[in-house]
PDB file of C-alpha atoms in Angstrom:
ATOM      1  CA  UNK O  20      33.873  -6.533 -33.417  1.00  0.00           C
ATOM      2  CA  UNK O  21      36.247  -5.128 -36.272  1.00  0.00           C
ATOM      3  CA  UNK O  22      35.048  -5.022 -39.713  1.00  0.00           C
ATOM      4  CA  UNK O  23      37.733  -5.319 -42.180  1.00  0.00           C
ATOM      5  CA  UNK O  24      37.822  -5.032 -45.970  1.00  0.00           C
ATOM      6  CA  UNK O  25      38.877  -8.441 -48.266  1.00  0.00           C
ATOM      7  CA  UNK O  26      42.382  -7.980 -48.408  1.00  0.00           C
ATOM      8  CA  UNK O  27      42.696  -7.328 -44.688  1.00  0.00           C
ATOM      9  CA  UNK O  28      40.349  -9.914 -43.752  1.00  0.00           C
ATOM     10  CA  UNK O  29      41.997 -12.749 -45.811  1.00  0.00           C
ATOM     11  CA  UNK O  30      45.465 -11.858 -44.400  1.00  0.00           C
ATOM     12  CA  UNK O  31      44.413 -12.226 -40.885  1.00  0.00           C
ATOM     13  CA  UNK O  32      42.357 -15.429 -41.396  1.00  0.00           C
ATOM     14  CA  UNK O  33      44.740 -17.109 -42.844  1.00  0.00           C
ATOM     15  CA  UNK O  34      47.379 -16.319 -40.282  1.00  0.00           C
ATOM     16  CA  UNK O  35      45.328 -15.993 -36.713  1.00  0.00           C
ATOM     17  CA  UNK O  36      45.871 -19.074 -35.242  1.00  0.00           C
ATOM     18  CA  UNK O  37      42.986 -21.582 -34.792  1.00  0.00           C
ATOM     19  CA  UNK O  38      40.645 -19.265 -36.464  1.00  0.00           C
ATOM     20  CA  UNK O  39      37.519 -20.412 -36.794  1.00  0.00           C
ATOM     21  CA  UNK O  40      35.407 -18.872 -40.191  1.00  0.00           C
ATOM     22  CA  UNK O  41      31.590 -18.711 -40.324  1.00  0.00           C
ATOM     23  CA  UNK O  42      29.319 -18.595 -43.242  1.00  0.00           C
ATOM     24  CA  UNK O  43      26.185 -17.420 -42.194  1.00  0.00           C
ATOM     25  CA  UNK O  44      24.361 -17.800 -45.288  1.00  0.00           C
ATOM     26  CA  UNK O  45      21.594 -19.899 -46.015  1.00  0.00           C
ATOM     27  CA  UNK O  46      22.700 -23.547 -47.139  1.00  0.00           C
ATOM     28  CA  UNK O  47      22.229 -23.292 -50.523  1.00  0.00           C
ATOM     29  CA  UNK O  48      23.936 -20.137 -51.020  1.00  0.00           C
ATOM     30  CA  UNK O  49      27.161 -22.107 -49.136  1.00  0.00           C
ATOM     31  CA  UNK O  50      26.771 -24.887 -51.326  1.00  0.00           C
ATOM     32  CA  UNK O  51      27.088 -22.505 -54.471  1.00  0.00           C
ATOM     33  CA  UNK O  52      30.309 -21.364 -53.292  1.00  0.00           C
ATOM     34  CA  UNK O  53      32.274 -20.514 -50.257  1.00  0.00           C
ATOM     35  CA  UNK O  54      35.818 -20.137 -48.346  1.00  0.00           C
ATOM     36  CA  UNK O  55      37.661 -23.056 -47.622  1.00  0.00           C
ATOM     37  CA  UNK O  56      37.338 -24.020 -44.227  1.00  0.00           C
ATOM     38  CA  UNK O  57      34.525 -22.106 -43.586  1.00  0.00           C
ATOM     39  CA  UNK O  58      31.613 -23.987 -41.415  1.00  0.00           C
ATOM     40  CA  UNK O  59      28.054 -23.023 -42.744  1.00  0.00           C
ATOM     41  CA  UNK O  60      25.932 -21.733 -39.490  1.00  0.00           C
ATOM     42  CA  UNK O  61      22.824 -19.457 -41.001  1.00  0.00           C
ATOM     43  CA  UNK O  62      21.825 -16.283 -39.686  1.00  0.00           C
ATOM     44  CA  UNK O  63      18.403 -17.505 -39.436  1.00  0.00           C
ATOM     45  CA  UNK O  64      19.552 -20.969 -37.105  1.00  0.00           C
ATOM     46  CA  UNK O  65      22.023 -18.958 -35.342  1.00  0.00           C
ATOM     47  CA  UNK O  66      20.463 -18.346 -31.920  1.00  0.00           C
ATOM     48  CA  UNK O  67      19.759 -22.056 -31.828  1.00  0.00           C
ATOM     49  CA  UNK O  68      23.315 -23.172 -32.334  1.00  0.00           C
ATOM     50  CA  UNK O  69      25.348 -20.990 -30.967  1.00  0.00           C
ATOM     51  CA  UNK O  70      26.644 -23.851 -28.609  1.00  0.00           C
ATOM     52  CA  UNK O  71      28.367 -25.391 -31.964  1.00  0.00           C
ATOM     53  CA  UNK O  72      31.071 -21.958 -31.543  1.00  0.00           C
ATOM     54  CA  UNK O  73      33.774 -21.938 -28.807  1.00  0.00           C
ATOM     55  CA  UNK O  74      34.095 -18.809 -27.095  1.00  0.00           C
ATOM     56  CA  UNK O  75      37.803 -18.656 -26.747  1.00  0.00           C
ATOM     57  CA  UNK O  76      38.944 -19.206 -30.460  1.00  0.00           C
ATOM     58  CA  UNK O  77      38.675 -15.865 -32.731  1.00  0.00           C
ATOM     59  CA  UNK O  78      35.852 -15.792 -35.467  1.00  0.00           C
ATOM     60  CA  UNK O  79      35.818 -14.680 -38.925  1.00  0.00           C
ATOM     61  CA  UNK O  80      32.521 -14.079 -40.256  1.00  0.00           C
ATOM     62  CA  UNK O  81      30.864 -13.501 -43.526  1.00  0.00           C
ATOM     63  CA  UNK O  82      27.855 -13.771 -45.873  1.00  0.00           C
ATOM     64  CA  UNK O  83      26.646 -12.642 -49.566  1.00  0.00           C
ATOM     65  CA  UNK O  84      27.408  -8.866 -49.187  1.00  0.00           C
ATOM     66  CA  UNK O  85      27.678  -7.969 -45.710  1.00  0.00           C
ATOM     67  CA  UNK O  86      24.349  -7.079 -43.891  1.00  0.00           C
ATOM     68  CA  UNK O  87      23.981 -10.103 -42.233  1.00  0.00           C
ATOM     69  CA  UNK O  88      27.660 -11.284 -40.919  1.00  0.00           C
ATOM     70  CA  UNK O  89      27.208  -7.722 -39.485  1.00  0.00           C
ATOM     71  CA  UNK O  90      23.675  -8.926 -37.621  1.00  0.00           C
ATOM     72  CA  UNK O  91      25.223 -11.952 -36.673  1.00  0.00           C
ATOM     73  CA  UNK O  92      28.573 -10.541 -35.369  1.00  0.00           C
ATOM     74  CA  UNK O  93      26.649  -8.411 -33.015  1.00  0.00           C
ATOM     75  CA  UNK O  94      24.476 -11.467 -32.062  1.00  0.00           C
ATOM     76  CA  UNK O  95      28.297 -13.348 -31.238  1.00  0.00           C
ATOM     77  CA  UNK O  96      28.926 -10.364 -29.106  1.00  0.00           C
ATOM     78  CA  UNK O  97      25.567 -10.594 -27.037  1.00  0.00           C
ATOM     79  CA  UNK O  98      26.522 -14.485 -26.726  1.00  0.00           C
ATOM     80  CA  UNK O  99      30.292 -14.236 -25.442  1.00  0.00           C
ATOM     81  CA  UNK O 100      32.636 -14.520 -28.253  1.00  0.00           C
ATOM     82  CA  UNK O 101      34.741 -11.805 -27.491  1.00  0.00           C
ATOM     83  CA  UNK O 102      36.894 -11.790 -30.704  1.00  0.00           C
ATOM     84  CA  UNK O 103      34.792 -11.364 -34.097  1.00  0.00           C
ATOM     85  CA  UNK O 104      36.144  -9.949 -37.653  1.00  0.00           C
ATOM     86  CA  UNK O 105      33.319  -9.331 -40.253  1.00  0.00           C
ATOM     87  CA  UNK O 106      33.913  -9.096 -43.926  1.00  0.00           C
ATOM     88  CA  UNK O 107      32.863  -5.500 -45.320  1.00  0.00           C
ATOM     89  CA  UNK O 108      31.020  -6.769 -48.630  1.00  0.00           C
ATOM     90  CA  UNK O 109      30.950 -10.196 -48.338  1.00  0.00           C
ATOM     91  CA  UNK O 110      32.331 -12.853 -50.153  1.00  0.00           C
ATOM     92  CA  UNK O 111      31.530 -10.739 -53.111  1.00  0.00           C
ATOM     93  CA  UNK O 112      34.077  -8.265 -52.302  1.00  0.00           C
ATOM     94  CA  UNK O 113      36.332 -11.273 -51.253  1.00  0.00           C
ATOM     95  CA  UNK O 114      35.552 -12.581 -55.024  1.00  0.00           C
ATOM     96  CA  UNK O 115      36.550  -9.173 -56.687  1.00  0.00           C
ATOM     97  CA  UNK O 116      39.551  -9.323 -54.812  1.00  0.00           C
ATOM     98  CA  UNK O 117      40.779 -12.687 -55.680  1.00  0.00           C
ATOM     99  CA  UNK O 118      40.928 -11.439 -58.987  1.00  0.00           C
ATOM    100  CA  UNK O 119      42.691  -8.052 -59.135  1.00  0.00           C
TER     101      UNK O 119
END
C-alpha cells in the first residue's frame, strides 16, 4: 500500500491504466460529493463485498479525511489486491487542491 498526497494521487489515477477508484464512505456522504468515476463501497459493507473488486486491476482509495481508506486499504491487502494507493487527507485535501 502507498499513501500519496492529492496532487500525486490525482496524477497517477488519472493515468494508471484501468484504475479502479473506491469511495469508502458511507452513501450519503458519496452522494454529497465525490470523484468521478469513483464506485461507492463503505468501509462498514466492505468485508461483505469484497467480491465486487478484481484483484488484478490497481485501486485508488479514499474517504472524508483519511482514517478510513487507510483501514480499508489494509483490509484490500489481507483480501489479495496487491496494488492499493490511499489518499493522505481525503477528498478534503483532494478539494483544497483543486483549488490552489
Amino acid at each position: 500500500m502507498r499513501t500519496l498526497h492529492s496532487k500525486e494521487f490525482e496524477q497517477e489515477r488519472t493515468s494508471t491504466k484501468d484504475a479502479i477508484v473506491i469511495d469508502v464512505r458511507e452513501p450519503h456522504e458519496y452522494k454529497a460529493g465525490h470523484m468521478p468515476g469513483a464506485k461507492n463501497l463503505p468501509l462498514s459493507q466492505l468485508s461483505s463485498r469484497m467480491n465486487e473488486l478484481p484483484k488484478d486491476k490497481p485501486v485508488f482509495v479514499y474517504c472524508q479525511s483519511g482514517m478510513r481508506s487507510k483501514r480499508a486499504a489494509l483490509i484490500f491487502k489481507k483480501n489479495g489486491i496487491p496494488s492499493i494507493v490511499n489518499l493522505k487527507g481525503g477528498i478534503m485535501a483532494w478539494h483544497n487542491s483543486l483549488r490552489k
